[in-house]
Amino acid sequence: MAKDLQKLLRRMTLVEKIGQLSMLSGDFTATGPTLSPDFRDAVRAGRAGSLLNLWGREAVLEVQRLAVEETRLGIPLVFGFDVLHGHRTIFPIPLAEAGSFDPMLWELTARRSAAEATADGISLTFAPMLDVARDPRWGRIAESPGEDPWLAAAYATAKVRGFQGDDLASPDSLPATAKHFGAYGAVLAGREYASVEVSERTLHEVHLPAFVAAVQAGVAAVMPALTDLGGVPATAHAPLLRRELRRNQGFDGVIVSDHSAVSDLLAHGVAGDLAEAAALALRAGVDIDMMGRAYERGLPLALERGLVTEREIDAAVRRVLRWKQRLGLFEDPYRGLSAAPAQSVGHLDRALAREAARRSMVLLKNDGDLLPLSASARRVAVIGPLAAAGGELLGPWWAAGDRASAVSYRDGLAEGLPDREIRHAAGCAIGGDGGNGDASGFAEAVALARWSDVAVLCLGEAAELSGEAASRADPGLPGLQRDLAEAVIATGTPTLLVLTSGRPLIEPAILSRAPAVMAAWFPGIEGGAALADLVSGQAAPSGRLAVSWPADRGQIPVFFGQRPTGRPAPGDGGRYVSRYLDRPSTPLYPFGHGMGYTRFALDTLTVTVDTLGPDQDLGVSVGVTNTGRRAGQETVLLFLHDPVASSARPLLELRGFQRIELQPGERGTVRFTLPPAAFELLDHRLRPAREPGRVEIMVGPAADRDRLLSTWIELQPA
Ligand code: BGC
């Protein structure tokens, strides 16, 4: 630590030290974010080292000035905010954007978010959220990059790079927080904040790789999960935070607790009072207590009782001060804000939002090539409670976004299809927490469907049914929407079902009856315009599923990376094999599924060598031909399977993806390079190892064995 920080630490009182470890929250009022008088006093007294939820140039300048000019030591504050999928320009939710399989896009949207958030004074985002999620009942699956650890790791790298840029101290760098460490996505039965029970192997193979990638990319902070892991809350989990994160992964940034997670240790049943809670968290390695005020109240008592030492407190304070130095705050506490505001503050990047939304929507089915709409479809009925509800399209985290800035499907289609007659009926309420309404709008909706040549049926979830604290035991269409769907489809009018949601909605009957289905997720402010681009054929859909779409609630969790069983079920039938008697075991749509407006065929899978030495890269290539009549983009996934290893390997392990753009009739080649690490697995001590033997290499459009080309290589011993 620089000498002057050491000096600073020596001058600090206990209250000031604990202040650096405490994060307080701003309030949102009618005039925008503000800080309560109590918290202003806390800042002046040096009892706060960081704030969350306070943003906006003027507010941040003013409160930072309090910290710098009116406190005894003048230590600047860090301003944190949940900039998950956009700050003012709200992009598609992470689950959707992950399905673009495009690291450049992930990075670009994060870069844009960083520019907007830093212009609003934010110096820390609580993102990227990196919880591998395989359970659509869990509302936070919306915030996650989906079910696969390798995809999540690639996403982590791109997001950290996009948010932070090259230099954390640069005024437009947005220091990032990898959250929630670890395995929050595995909450029991998908119920929010419930306990987590995963094996050490699954923790390391599935839930931690994205965090390893974020740490390698230099992420500034890590947030432990609100949940416990096998009985020990992550916030108090010394082996997880100190041994795994700090020692094994080499993380040297700051660990920020989740909201009130330190005081939650009481309810978790591992601490008897705030002193014990504070001591447990600090000793586990949590540097900053977000909004729990547990460090403020508990640490002095813990010190008195000998539960912590002042040295331990100093170590955390030292990390926080060093971190503030890396963020450039001692050089310029205002991080460039004191200069005249850039003209562009408040300006939205609609073009990028539209592209991201277009690239994230997934065409699940398109019977009879209903899409793109033919010229003969003159009369278009836009039906459903999500049709005109633009604000809902922002999804669960809208940061400083303005719900009124969103383009609804109805408005987007009206603008994008100017030569058609567009009429709209809601049909029913969205349904959910606020009540389900009644069926009095059905008759109008059905009449409109009958009138039209094509119906665009916009159903799904309100934003509040998704995200944090939004677990659903029945993750299907809420309220009366199922009935509305039945009634509209029953008219026989060709229907495009547009699903807005933060999760795969489990509605097998409706999905089988609607001829075309587009998973639009929560697409962000340009959702309506992007839908129009795709429906009109201005652009072709290219989004893919970053999560398997279950065929039935009883299958949850269903994901492609399952391990083999001792009793595999080759077909649909048979007894004493691993299957359900009453339902298929496979999802309705696999990971990677997503249609475009053309067809592709893969041929000639080749590998550069048949026997691979321990330090060698493997080159893999495959031919791709556009066999349809339109230009389009194909995403090719590469999987491995090691059929005989010291522990059973997942049936498919993702190790690569590539996109290729081809004109009708054109053939191209997609190439992958797999480094030696791609073939590592964890040995019985959970250390990376290379085990010799045969490995299957597969490529194709989705995690569906029937659609994959395959070849074999032999791994030589290390
Ligand atoms: C969430 C975090 C979030 C924090 C601050 C918590 O309830 O779990 O993901 O960063 O609140 O808003």
Short mmCIF file of C-alpha atoms in Angstrom, two decimals, residues 176-464:
data_model
loop_
_atom_site.label_atom_id
_atom_site.label_comp_id
_atom_site.label_asym_id
_atom_site.label_seq_id
_atom_site.Cartn_x
_atom_site.Cartn_y
_atom_site.Cartn_z
CA ALA A 176 -17.78 -4.01 -11.98
CA THR A 177 -18.98 -6.48 -9.35
CA ALA A 178 -19.15 -10.18 -10.13
CA LYS A 179 -22.18 -11.52 -8.30
CA HIS A 180 -23.50 -13.53 -6.54
CA PHE A 181 -20.67 -15.73 -5.34
CA GLY A 182 -21.53 -18.67 -5.46
CA ALA A 183 -24.20 -21.04 -6.65
CA TYR A 184 -27.13 -18.70 -5.84
CA GLY A 185 -28.73 -20.04 -9.04
CA ALA A 186 -29.13 -23.45 -7.40
CA VAL A 187 -31.62 -22.32 -4.74
CA LEU A 188 -33.77 -25.19 -3.58
CA ALA A 189 -36.81 -25.74 -5.81
CA GLY A 190 -36.20 -22.38 -7.47
CA ARG A 191 -37.52 -20.56 -4.43
CA GLU A 192 -35.91 -17.17 -3.89
CA TYR A 193 -33.34 -16.94 -1.08
CA ALA A 194 -33.78 -20.64 -0.26
CA SER A 195 -30.90 -22.85 0.78
CA VAL A 196 -28.33 -24.15 -1.72
CA GLU A 197 -27.05 -27.71 -1.69
CA VAL A 198 -24.54 -28.55 -4.41
CA SER A 199 -21.55 -30.86 -4.41
CA GLU A 200 -18.03 -29.44 -4.33
CA ARG A 201 -17.56 -30.76 -7.85
CA THR A 202 -20.68 -29.06 -9.18
CA LEU A 203 -19.70 -25.87 -7.41
CA HIS A 204 -16.32 -25.88 -9.14
CA GLU A 205 -17.44 -27.18 -12.51
CA VAL A 206 -20.68 -25.28 -12.93
CA HIS A 207 -21.00 -22.32 -10.60
CA LEU A 208 -17.49 -20.93 -10.22
CA PRO A 209 -15.97 -20.80 -13.74
CA ALA A 210 -17.69 -17.51 -14.62
CA PHE A 211 -16.25 -15.95 -11.46
CA VAL A 212 -12.80 -17.26 -12.30
CA ALA A 213 -13.15 -15.58 -15.70
CA ALA A 214 -14.31 -12.31 -14.12
CA VAL A 215 -11.39 -12.31 -11.71
CA GLN A 216 -8.99 -13.01 -14.55
CA ALA A 217 -10.50 -10.08 -16.43
CA GLY A 218 -9.70 -7.89 -13.41
CA VAL A 219 -13.16 -7.40 -11.93
CA ALA A 220 -13.09 -4.70 -9.24
CA ALA A 221 -15.46 -6.28 -6.72
CA VAL A 222 -17.23 -9.52 -5.86
CA MET A 223 -20.55 -9.87 -4.04
CA PRO A 224 -21.31 -13.04 -2.07
CA ALA A 225 -24.75 -14.57 -2.53
CA LEU A 226 -27.60 -13.96 -0.11
CA THR A 227 -27.93 -17.71 0.25
CA ASP A 228 -26.13 -20.38 2.20
CA LEU A 229 -24.08 -23.16 0.74
CA GLY A 230 -24.68 -26.40 2.57
CA GLY A 231 -25.56 -24.56 5.78
CA VAL A 232 -22.94 -21.81 5.71
CA PRO A 233 -24.18 -18.47 4.32
CA ALA A 234 -21.90 -17.21 1.56
CA THR A 235 -21.49 -13.96 3.51
CA ALA A 236 -19.90 -15.91 6.37
CA HIS A 237 -18.16 -18.54 4.25
CA ALA A 238 -14.44 -18.20 4.95
CA PRO A 239 -13.37 -21.18 2.80
CA LEU A 240 -15.34 -19.80 -0.14
CA LEU A 241 -14.24 -16.19 0.16
CA ARG A 242 -10.78 -16.39 1.64
CA ARG A 243 -9.53 -19.70 0.35
CA GLU A 244 -11.30 -20.09 -2.98
CA LEU A 245 -11.78 -16.50 -4.12
CA ARG A 246 -8.80 -14.72 -2.65
CA ARG A 247 -6.16 -17.43 -2.39
CA ASN A 248 -6.96 -19.84 -5.22
CA GLN A 249 -8.35 -17.38 -7.73
CA GLY A 250 -6.07 -14.52 -6.67
CA PHE A 251 -8.84 -11.94 -6.33
CA ASP A 252 -7.40 -8.73 -4.86
CA GLY A 253 -10.37 -6.37 -5.14
CA VAL A 254 -13.06 -5.67 -2.60
CA ILE A 255 -15.78 -8.03 -1.37
CA VAL A 256 -19.10 -6.17 -1.00
CA SER A 257 -21.91 -7.89 0.86
CA ASP A 258 -25.34 -8.10 -0.73
CA HIS A 259 -28.08 -5.86 0.63
CA SER A 260 -28.39 -6.48 4.41
CA ALA A 261 -26.67 -9.84 3.99
CA VAL A 262 -24.55 -9.35 7.10
CA SER A 263 -27.54 -8.71 9.34
CA ASP A 264 -29.36 -11.56 7.55
CA LEU A 265 -26.89 -13.91 9.25
CA LEU A 266 -29.16 -13.74 12.29
CA ALA A 267 -32.14 -15.12 10.37
CA HIS A 268 -29.87 -17.67 8.70
CA GLY A 269 -29.32 -19.07 12.15
CA VAL A 270 -25.56 -18.72 12.39
CA ALA A 271 -25.25 -15.56 14.49
CA GLY A 272 -26.93 -14.70 17.78
CA ASP A 273 -26.63 -10.93 17.44
CA LEU A 274 -25.16 -8.21 15.23
CA ALA A 275 -21.75 -8.45 16.89
CA GLU A 276 -21.51 -12.13 15.97
CA ALA A 277 -22.87 -11.47 12.48
CA ALA A 278 -20.37 -8.67 11.86
CA ALA A 279 -17.49 -10.76 13.17
CA LEU A 280 -18.45 -13.76 11.03
CA ALA A 281 -18.67 -11.68 7.84
CA LEU A 282 -15.49 -9.70 8.45
CA ARG A 283 -13.51 -12.78 9.33
CA ALA A 284 -14.86 -14.57 6.26
CA GLY A 285 -13.49 -11.72 4.14
CA VAL A 286 -16.44 -9.36 3.51
CA ASP A 287 -14.96 -5.86 3.32
CA ILE A 288 -18.08 -3.75 2.85
CA ASP A 289 -21.45 -4.19 4.55
CA MET A 290 -24.16 -3.05 2.16
CA MET A 291 -27.00 -1.34 3.98
CA GLY A 292 -27.11 -3.84 6.83
CA ARG A 293 -25.61 -1.36 9.31
CA ALA A 294 -24.29 -4.49 10.96
CA TYR A 295 -20.66 -3.41 10.78
CA GLU A 296 -21.56 -0.01 12.18
CA ARG A 297 -23.43 -1.45 15.14
CA GLY A 298 -21.84 -4.86 15.46
CA LEU A 299 -18.11 -4.39 14.93
CA PRO A 300 -17.44 -2.16 17.98
CA LEU A 301 -19.15 -4.77 20.17
CA ALA A 302 -17.37 -7.60 18.42
CA LEU A 303 -14.08 -5.85 19.10
CA GLU A 304 -14.94 -5.46 22.78
CA ARG A 305 -15.83 -9.11 23.03
CA GLY A 306 -12.69 -10.21 21.27
CA LEU A 307 -14.57 -11.71 18.31
CA VAL A 308 -12.45 -9.64 15.90
CA THR A 309 -9.19 -7.76 16.24
CA GLU A 310 -8.45 -4.22 15.13
CA ARG A 311 -5.85 -5.72 12.79
CA GLU A 312 -8.62 -7.59 10.99
CA ILE A 313 -10.62 -4.39 10.67
CA ASP A 314 -7.51 -2.57 9.43
CA ALA A 315 -6.91 -5.21 6.79
CA ALA A 316 -10.37 -4.64 5.33
CA VAL A 317 -10.02 -0.85 5.52
CA ARG A 318 -6.64 -1.05 3.82
CA ARG A 319 -8.20 -3.03 0.97
CA VAL A 320 -10.99 -0.50 0.60
CA LEU A 321 -8.58 2.47 0.57
CA ARG A 322 -6.26 0.80 -1.91
CA TRP A 323 -9.27 0.04 -4.05
CA LYS A 324 -10.42 3.66 -3.98
CA GLN A 325 -6.94 4.59 -5.06
CA ARG A 326 -7.10 2.18 -8.01
CA LEU A 327 -10.44 3.71 -8.95
CA GLY A 328 -8.66 7.06 -9.20
CA LEU A 329 -10.78 8.62 -6.46
CA PHE A 330 -7.95 10.20 -4.50
CA GLU A 331 -6.69 11.85 -7.70
CA ASP A 332 -10.11 13.06 -8.78
CA PRO A 333 -12.98 12.28 -6.38
CA TYR A 334 -15.43 13.59 -9.01
CA ARG A 335 -14.04 11.29 -11.72
CA GLY A 336 -14.32 13.95 -14.37
CA LEU A 337 -17.82 15.10 -13.34
CA SER A 338 -16.73 18.55 -12.27
CA ALA A 339 -15.96 19.44 -15.88
CA ALA A 340 -18.88 20.73 -17.95
CA PRO A 341 -21.41 17.95 -18.64
CA ALA A 342 -21.12 16.24 -21.98
CA GLN A 343 -23.89 17.14 -24.39
CA SER A 344 -24.77 13.48 -24.68
CA VAL A 345 -25.96 12.90 -21.07
CA GLY A 346 -29.50 11.59 -21.31
CA HIS A 347 -29.14 10.76 -24.98
CA LEU A 348 -30.13 7.14 -25.61
CA ASP A 349 -28.33 4.78 -27.96
CA ARG A 350 -31.46 3.52 -29.65
CA ALA A 351 -29.61 1.99 -32.57
CA LEU A 352 -27.57 -0.28 -30.30
CA ALA A 353 -30.61 -1.12 -28.18
CA ARG A 354 -32.52 -2.09 -31.34
CA GLU A 355 -29.72 -4.22 -32.66
CA ALA A 356 -29.25 -5.95 -29.30
CA ALA A 357 -32.99 -6.66 -29.07
CA ARG A 358 -33.14 -7.98 -32.63
CA ARG A 359 -30.18 -10.25 -31.99
CA SER A 360 -31.61 -11.57 -28.71
CA MET A 361 -35.11 -12.57 -29.75
CA VAL A 362 -35.45 -16.28 -30.42
CA LEU A 363 -37.78 -17.64 -33.09
CA LEU A 364 -38.85 -20.89 -31.45
CA LYS A 365 -41.06 -22.11 -34.28
CA ASN A 366 -42.32 -20.87 -37.60
CA ASP A 367 -44.76 -23.37 -39.09
CA GLY A 368 -45.65 -22.75 -42.70
CA ASP A 369 -43.12 -19.92 -42.78
CA LEU A 370 -45.62 -17.54 -41.23
CA LEU A 371 -42.70 -15.16 -40.73
CA PRO A 372 -41.62 -12.92 -42.26
CA LEU A 373 -45.13 -11.69 -42.94
CA SER A 374 -46.20 -12.11 -46.52
CA ALA A 375 -47.36 -9.12 -48.53
CA SER A 376 -50.87 -10.56 -48.50
CA ALA A 377 -51.19 -10.18 -44.73
CA ARG A 378 -52.79 -6.74 -44.95
CA ARG A 379 -54.72 -6.71 -41.70
CA VAL A 380 -52.71 -7.26 -38.56
CA ALA A 381 -54.32 -7.65 -35.13
CA VAL A 382 -51.96 -6.91 -32.27
CA ILE A 383 -53.57 -8.58 -29.31
CA GLY A 384 -52.72 -9.15 -25.68
CA PRO A 385 -51.91 -7.34 -22.46
CA LEU A 386 -48.24 -6.94 -23.39
CA ALA A 387 -48.98 -5.43 -26.80
CA ALA A 388 -49.07 -1.81 -25.72
CA ALA A 389 -47.29 -2.13 -22.39
CA GLY A 390 -43.97 -0.64 -23.50
CA GLY A 391 -42.74 0.01 -19.96
CA GLU A 392 -42.84 -3.69 -19.14
CA LEU A 393 -40.33 -4.42 -21.89
CA LEU A 394 -37.54 -2.97 -19.75
CA GLY A 395 -37.64 -5.99 -17.45
CA PRO A 396 -36.68 -6.24 -13.82
CA TRP A 397 -33.65 -3.87 -13.61
CA TRP A 398 -34.11 -0.60 -15.37
CA ALA A 399 -31.50 1.45 -13.48
CA ALA A 400 -31.99 5.08 -14.55
CA GLY A 401 -34.10 4.03 -17.52
CA ASP A 402 -37.37 5.73 -18.31
CA ARG A 403 -40.24 3.32 -18.82
CA ALA A 404 -41.88 5.87 -21.10
CA SER A 405 -38.89 5.67 -23.44
CA ALA A 406 -39.76 2.13 -24.51
CA VAL A 407 -41.29 1.33 -27.90
CA SER A 408 -44.20 -1.06 -27.40
CA TYR A 409 -44.88 -3.90 -29.82
CA ARG A 410 -48.01 -2.16 -31.04
CA ASP A 411 -46.18 1.08 -31.78
CA GLY A 412 -43.15 -0.67 -33.22
CA LEU A 413 -45.29 -2.73 -35.59
CA ALA A 414 -47.39 0.29 -36.61
CA GLU A 415 -44.21 2.16 -37.49
CA GLY A 416 -42.38 -0.79 -39.07
CA LEU A 417 -45.31 -2.05 -41.16
CA PRO A 418 -46.69 1.24 -42.53
CA ASP A 419 -48.47 -0.42 -45.45
CA ARG A 420 -50.65 -2.66 -43.25
CA GLU A 421 -53.71 -1.92 -41.20
CA ILE A 422 -52.87 -2.48 -37.56
CA ARG A 423 -55.48 -2.72 -34.83
CA HIS A 424 -55.03 -3.44 -31.19
CA ALA A 425 -56.93 -5.04 -28.30
CA ALA A 426 -55.50 -5.96 -24.89
CA GLY A 427 -57.94 -8.83 -24.28
CA CYS A 428 -57.18 -9.10 -20.58
CA ALA A 429 -54.89 -7.87 -17.82
CA ILE A 430 -51.36 -9.20 -17.52
CA GLY A 431 -52.23 -10.87 -14.24
CA GLY A 432 -50.02 -11.76 -11.36
CA ASP A 433 -49.57 -10.11 -8.02
CA GLY A 434 -51.92 -7.20 -8.72
CA GLY A 435 -54.91 -9.46 -9.56
CA ASN A 436 -55.97 -11.28 -12.68
CA GLY A 437 -58.82 -9.08 -13.94
CA ASP A 438 -61.66 -10.59 -15.92
CA ALA A 439 -62.51 -11.92 -19.36
CA SER A 440 -64.63 -8.98 -20.45
CA GLY A 441 -62.08 -8.02 -23.14
CA PHE A 442 -62.01 -11.47 -24.76
CA ALA A 443 -64.88 -10.82 -27.18
CA GLU A 444 -63.19 -7.76 -28.67
CA ALA A 445 -59.88 -9.62 -28.96
CA VAL A 446 -61.51 -12.59 -30.68
CA ALA A 447 -63.44 -10.34 -33.06
CA LEU A 448 -60.22 -8.55 -33.96
CA ALA A 449 -58.45 -11.86 -34.58
CA ARG A 450 -61.29 -12.88 -36.91
CA TRP A 451 -61.03 -9.58 -38.77
CA SER A 452 -57.29 -9.90 -39.29
CA ASP A 453 -55.13 -11.83 -41.76
CA VAL A 454 -52.61 -12.46 -39.05
CA ALA A 455 -52.72 -12.06 -35.28
CA VAL A 456 -49.68 -11.04 -33.26
CA LEU A 457 -50.50 -12.28 -29.80
CA CYS A 458 -48.37 -10.52 -27.19
CA LEU A 459 -48.43 -12.45 -23.96
CA GLY A 460 -46.13 -12.97 -21.04
CA GLU A 461 -45.00 -11.58 -17.73
CA ALA A 462 -45.00 -8.13 -16.24
CA ALA A 463 -41.51 -7.00 -15.30
CA GLU A 464 -42.35 -7.41 -11.62
#
